[in-house]
């Protein structure tokens, strides 16, 4: 039997598979690590650069960055301009605010492993509120300007409370 790490390494080209693995092995078990890019390009063809982005409230020192990662205020994107904030100030509601997106992008919110549907946006921002007091939710954004849309933004999962 292959170890989970070996299986995960075999799926590196399958980001959707990696997300499903993460859901089963972390989110479904009540574990919510910060999403961090694991970009490792050794092939002959250059792959898109994936950035790990953080919301540190403008702080750039080590403590501010560490606090943002520990608070799961991170997202991974191939677009260094994309921005994410997650508001959990109201009990039973989690709001994803995404901005500086590519026009025509498709946003998909995942709650407890199920898609809440896909929505094509016409501007450069998107906001969606997920209701629930348990489980998890996260957002995925696809570049819809191609025949095969590329997933270009993934938020950390918000633990619903």
PDB file of C-alpha atoms in Angstrom:
ATOM      1  CA  UNK A   1       0.000   0.000   0.000  1.00  0.00           C
ATOM      2  CA  UNK A   2       1.342   3.452  -0.915  1.00  0.00           C
ATOM      3  CA  UNK A   3       1.750   6.065   1.771  1.00  0.00           C
ATOM      4  CA  UNK A   4      -0.440   9.193   1.488  1.00  0.00           C
ATOM      5  CA  UNK A   5       2.684  11.254   0.756  1.00  0.00           C
ATOM      6  CA  UNK A   6       3.607   8.995  -2.186  1.00  0.00           C
ATOM      7  CA  UNK A   7       0.061   9.148  -3.503  1.00  0.00           C
ATOM      8  CA  UNK A   8      -0.009  12.927  -3.156  1.00  0.00           C
ATOM      9  CA  UNK A   9       3.293  13.250  -5.039  1.00  0.00           C
ATOM     10  CA  UNK A  10       1.839  11.236  -7.932  1.00  0.00           C
ATOM     11  CA  UNK A  11      -1.085  13.669  -8.159  1.00  0.00           C
ATOM     12  CA  UNK A  12       0.858  16.919  -8.361  1.00  0.00           C
ATOM     13  CA  UNK A  13      -0.463  17.508 -11.873  1.00  0.00           C
ATOM     14  CA  UNK A  14      -4.028  16.983 -10.631  1.00  0.00           C
ATOM     15  CA  UNK A  15      -4.865  19.936  -8.386  1.00  0.00           C
ATOM     16  CA  UNK A  16      -8.517  18.875  -8.094  1.00  0.00           C
ATOM     17  CA  UNK A  17      -7.319  15.461  -6.865  1.00  0.00           C
ATOM     18  CA  UNK A  18      -5.031  17.133  -4.338  1.00  0.00           C
ATOM     19  CA  UNK A  19      -7.958  19.217  -3.066  1.00  0.00           C
ATOM     20  CA  UNK A  20     -10.142  16.098  -2.641  1.00  0.00           C
ATOM     21  CA  UNK A  21      -7.259  14.393  -0.800  1.00  0.00           C
ATOM     22  CA  UNK A  22      -6.940  17.486   1.451  1.00  0.00           C
ATOM     23  CA  UNK A  23     -10.684  17.450   2.156  1.00  0.00           C
ATOM     24  CA  UNK A  24     -10.629  13.769   3.188  1.00  0.00           C
ATOM     25  CA  UNK A  25      -7.397  13.851   5.174  1.00  0.00           C
ATOM     26  CA  UNK A  26      -7.716  17.249   6.834  1.00  0.00           C
ATOM     27  CA  UNK A  27     -11.011  19.151   6.562  1.00  0.00           C
ATOM     28  CA  UNK A  28     -13.291  16.125   7.113  1.00  0.00           C
ATOM     29  CA  UNK A  29     -11.237  15.343  10.241  1.00  0.00           C
ATOM     30  CA  UNK A  30     -11.597  18.879  11.631  1.00  0.00           C
ATOM     31  CA  UNK A  31      -8.057  19.968  10.721  1.00  0.00           C
ATOM     32  CA  UNK A  32      -7.671  23.263   8.874  1.00  0.00           C
ATOM     33  CA  UNK A  33      -4.089  23.998   7.815  1.00  0.00           C
ATOM     34  CA  UNK A  34      -3.263  27.167   5.910  1.00  0.00           C
ATOM     35  CA  UNK A  35      -3.121  26.655   2.159  1.00  0.00           C
ATOM     36  CA  UNK A  36       0.482  27.053   0.965  1.00  0.00           C
ATOM     37  CA  UNK A  37       1.844  26.643  -2.556  1.00  0.00           C
ATOM     38  CA  UNK A  38       4.150  23.707  -3.055  1.00  0.00           C
ATOM     39  CA  UNK A  39       5.456  24.760  -6.456  1.00  0.00           C
ATOM     40  CA  UNK A  40       8.278  22.467  -7.549  1.00  0.00           C
ATOM     41  CA  UNK A  41       9.061  22.623 -11.263  1.00  0.00           C
ATOM     42  CA  UNK A  42      11.726  20.240 -12.571  1.00  0.00           C
ATOM     43  CA  UNK A  43      10.246  19.490 -15.992  1.00  0.00           C
ATOM     44  CA  UNK A  44      11.300  20.702 -19.414  1.00  0.00           C
ATOM     45  CA  UNK A  45       8.114  22.748 -19.832  1.00  0.00           C
ATOM     46  CA  UNK A  46       7.708  25.824 -17.632  1.00  0.00           C
ATOM     47  CA  UNK A  47       4.617  25.720 -15.445  1.00  0.00           C
ATOM     48  CA  UNK A  48       2.682  28.715 -14.201  1.00  0.00           C
ATOM     49  CA  UNK A  49       4.170  30.220 -11.053  1.00  0.00           C
ATOM     50  CA  UNK A  50       1.953  29.706  -8.007  1.00  0.00           C
ATOM     51  CA  UNK A  51       2.180  32.335  -5.283  1.00  0.00           C
ATOM     52  CA  UNK A  52       1.353  31.830  -1.614  1.00  0.00           C
ATOM     53  CA  UNK A  53      -0.425  35.022  -0.591  1.00  0.00           C
ATOM     54  CA  UNK A  54      -1.208  36.204   2.940  1.00  0.00           C
ATOM     55  CA  UNK A  55      -3.419  38.809   4.558  1.00  0.00           C
ATOM     56  CA  UNK A  56      -1.169  40.217   7.289  1.00  0.00           C
ATOM     57  CA  UNK A  57      -2.998  43.546   7.579  1.00  0.00           C
ATOM     58  CA  UNK A  58      -0.041  45.243   5.907  1.00  0.00           C
ATOM     59  CA  UNK A  59       2.550  43.887   8.323  1.00  0.00           C
ATOM     60  CA  UNK A  60       5.734  42.609   6.716  1.00  0.00           C
ATOM     61  CA  UNK A  61       7.720  41.514   9.756  1.00  0.00           C
ATOM     62  CA  UNK A  62       8.161  37.887  10.688  1.00  0.00           C
ATOM     63  CA  UNK A  63       5.589  37.943  13.510  1.00  0.00           C
ATOM     64  CA  UNK A  64       2.859  39.459  11.291  1.00  0.00           C
ATOM     65  CA  UNK A  65       3.463  36.873   8.571  1.00  0.00           C
ATOM     66  CA  UNK A  66       3.559  33.997  11.067  1.00  0.00           C
ATOM     67  CA  UNK A  67       0.297  35.202  12.673  1.00  0.00           C
ATOM     68  CA  UNK A  68      -1.419  35.408   9.261  1.00  0.00           C
ATOM     69  CA  UNK A  69      -0.389  31.843   8.374  1.00  0.00           C
ATOM     70  CA  UNK A  70      -1.470  30.545  11.794  1.00  0.00           C
ATOM     71  CA  UNK A  71      -4.843  32.280  11.323  1.00  0.00           C
ATOM     72  CA  UNK A  72      -5.171  30.602   7.872  1.00  0.00           C
ATOM     73  CA  UNK A  73      -5.356  33.992   6.167  1.00  0.00           C
ATOM     74  CA  UNK A  74      -3.652  32.562   3.104  1.00  0.00           C
ATOM     75  CA  UNK A  75      -4.491  31.713  -0.471  1.00  0.00           C
ATOM     76  CA  UNK A  76      -2.631  30.278  -3.442  1.00  0.00           C
ATOM     77  CA  UNK A  77      -2.863  31.947  -6.821  1.00  0.00           C
ATOM     78  CA  UNK A  78      -1.083  32.116 -10.147  1.00  0.00           C
ATOM     79  CA  UNK A  79      -2.209  35.766 -10.234  1.00  0.00           C
ATOM     80  CA  UNK A  80      -0.174  37.856  -7.814  1.00  0.00           C
ATOM     81  CA  UNK A  81      -2.820  40.615  -7.884  1.00  0.00           C
ATOM     82  CA  UNK A  82      -5.744  38.483  -6.652  1.00  0.00           C
ATOM     83  CA  UNK A  83      -6.878  39.243  -3.102  1.00  0.00           C
ATOM     84  CA  UNK A  84      -8.951  37.326  -0.545  1.00  0.00           C
ATOM     85  CA  UNK A  85     -10.552  38.190   2.763  1.00  0.00           C
ATOM     86  CA  UNK A  86     -12.794  35.937   4.809  1.00  0.00           C
ATOM     87  CA  UNK A  87     -15.246  37.478   7.272  1.00  0.00           C
ATOM     88  CA  UNK A  88     -16.480  35.273  10.109  1.00  0.00           C
ATOM     89  CA  UNK A  89     -17.690  38.061  12.395  1.00  0.00           C
ATOM     90  CA  UNK A  90     -21.328  36.820  12.342  1.00  0.00           C
ATOM     91  CA  UNK A  91     -22.134  33.479  13.978  1.00  0.00           C
ATOM     92  CA  UNK A  92     -23.234  30.874  11.456  1.00  0.00           C
ATOM     93  CA  UNK A  93     -22.015  32.901   8.457  1.00  0.00           C
ATOM     94  CA  UNK A  94     -18.735  32.977   6.551  1.00  0.00           C
ATOM     95  CA  UNK A  95     -18.295  35.516   3.769  1.00  0.00           C
ATOM     96  CA  UNK A  96     -15.635  35.139   1.086  1.00  0.00           C
ATOM     97  CA  UNK A  97     -14.606  38.457  -0.471  1.00  0.00           C
ATOM     98  CA  UNK A  98     -12.445  38.020  -3.570  1.00  0.00           C
ATOM     99  CA  UNK A  99     -11.047  40.968  -5.498  1.00  0.00           C
ATOM    100  CA  UNK A 100      -8.663  41.863  -8.328  1.00  0.00           C
ATOM    101  CA  UNK A 101      -9.861  38.794 -10.233  1.00  0.00           C
ATOM    102  CA  UNK A 102      -9.539  38.292 -13.972  1.00  0.00           C
ATOM    103  CA  UNK A 103     -12.687  39.495 -15.731  1.00  0.00           C
ATOM    104  CA  UNK A 104     -14.815  36.553 -16.828  1.00  0.00           C
ATOM    105  CA  UNK A 105     -13.487  34.280 -14.081  1.00  0.00           C
ATOM    106  CA  UNK A 106     -15.649  31.510 -12.694  1.00  0.00           C
ATOM    107  CA  UNK A 107     -15.942  31.216  -8.913  1.00  0.00           C
ATOM    108  CA  UNK A 108     -16.922  28.014  -7.146  1.00  0.00           C
ATOM    109  CA  UNK A 109     -17.577  27.744  -3.417  1.00  0.00           C
ATOM    110  CA  UNK A 110     -17.099  24.306  -1.871  1.00  0.00           C
ATOM    111  CA  UNK A 111     -18.913  23.511   1.382  1.00  0.00           C
ATOM    112  CA  UNK A 112     -18.248  20.187   3.113  1.00  0.00           C
ATOM    113  CA  UNK A 113     -16.917  18.674  -0.114  1.00  0.00           C
ATOM    114  CA  UNK A 114     -19.871  19.718  -2.278  1.00  0.00           C
ATOM    115  CA  UNK A 115     -19.991  22.501  -4.845  1.00  0.00           C
ATOM    116  CA  UNK A 116     -22.486  25.255  -4.128  1.00  0.00           C
ATOM    117  CA  UNK A 117     -22.415  26.004  -7.855  1.00  0.00           C
ATOM    118  CA  UNK A 118     -20.234  27.978 -10.221  1.00  0.00           C
ATOM    119  CA  UNK A 119     -20.759  31.615 -11.068  1.00  0.00           C
ATOM    120  CA  UNK A 120     -19.095  33.618 -13.829  1.00  0.00           C
ATOM    121  CA  UNK A 121     -18.306  37.124 -12.680  1.00  0.00           C
ATOM    122  CA  UNK A 122     -18.483  40.168 -14.929  1.00  0.00           C
ATOM    123  CA  UNK A 123     -16.279  42.518 -12.904  1.00  0.00           C
ATOM    124  CA  UNK A 124     -13.138  41.933 -10.915  1.00  0.00           C
ATOM    125  CA  UNK A 125     -14.650  41.054  -7.532  1.00  0.00           C
ATOM    126  CA  UNK A 126     -16.931  38.476  -5.950  1.00  0.00           C
ATOM    127  CA  UNK A 127     -18.570  38.046  -2.564  1.00  0.00           C
ATOM    128  CA  UNK A 128     -20.461  35.033  -1.268  1.00  0.00           C
ATOM    129  CA  UNK A 129     -21.814  34.135   2.157  1.00  0.00           C
ATOM    130  CA  UNK A 130     -21.937  30.514   3.289  1.00  0.00           C
ATOM    131  CA  UNK A 131     -24.303  29.626   6.109  1.00  0.00           C
ATOM    132  CA  UNK A 132     -23.489  26.912   8.600  1.00  0.00           C
ATOM    133  CA  UNK A 133     -22.235  26.406  12.121  1.00  0.00           C
ATOM    134  CA  UNK A 134     -20.088  23.338  11.462  1.00  0.00           C
ATOM    135  CA  UNK A 135     -17.982  21.906   8.669  1.00  0.00           C
ATOM    136  CA  UNK A 136     -15.876  23.930   6.252  1.00  0.00           C
ATOM    137  CA  UNK A 137     -15.952  26.003   3.090  1.00  0.00           C
ATOM    138  CA  UNK A 138     -13.400  27.338   0.631  1.00  0.00           C
ATOM    139  CA  UNK A 139     -13.352  29.124  -2.709  1.00  0.00           C
ATOM    140  CA  UNK A 140     -11.841  28.160  -6.061  1.00  0.00           C
ATOM    141  CA  UNK A 141     -11.484  30.542  -9.001  1.00  0.00           C
ATOM    142  CA  UNK A 142     -11.011  29.464 -12.615  1.00  0.00           C
ATOM    143  CA  UNK A 143      -9.775  31.489 -15.571  1.00  0.00           C
ATOM    144  CA  UNK A 144     -12.724  31.214 -17.965  1.00  0.00           C
ATOM    145  CA  UNK A 145     -11.005  32.884 -20.909  1.00  0.00           C
ATOM    146  CA  UNK A 146      -9.744  29.578 -22.296  1.00  0.00           C
ATOM    147  CA  UNK A 147     -11.221  26.371 -23.712  1.00  0.00           C
ATOM    148  CA  UNK A 148      -9.987  24.490 -20.630  1.00  0.00           C
ATOM    149  CA  UNK A 149     -10.290  26.863 -17.672  1.00  0.00           C
ATOM    150  CA  UNK A 150      -7.267  26.845 -15.354  1.00  0.00           C
ATOM    151  CA  UNK A 151      -7.765  26.886 -11.616  1.00  0.00           C
ATOM    152  CA  UNK A 152      -5.845  29.973 -10.533  1.00  0.00           C
ATOM    153  CA  UNK A 153      -6.921  30.760  -6.970  1.00  0.00           C
ATOM    154  CA  UNK A 154      -7.652  28.572  -3.932  1.00  0.00           C
ATOM    155  CA  UNK A 155      -8.472  29.969  -0.495  1.00  0.00           C
ATOM    156  CA  UNK A 156      -7.686  28.332   2.815  1.00  0.00           C
ATOM    157  CA  UNK A 157     -10.702  26.485   4.172  1.00  0.00           C
ATOM    158  CA  UNK A 158     -12.740  28.401   6.708  1.00  0.00           C
ATOM    159  CA  UNK A 159     -13.946  26.318   9.627  1.00  0.00           C
ATOM    160  CA  UNK A 160     -17.645  27.113   9.882  1.00  0.00           C
ATOM    161  CA  UNK A 161     -18.687  28.200  13.366  1.00  0.00           C
TER     162      UNK A 161
END
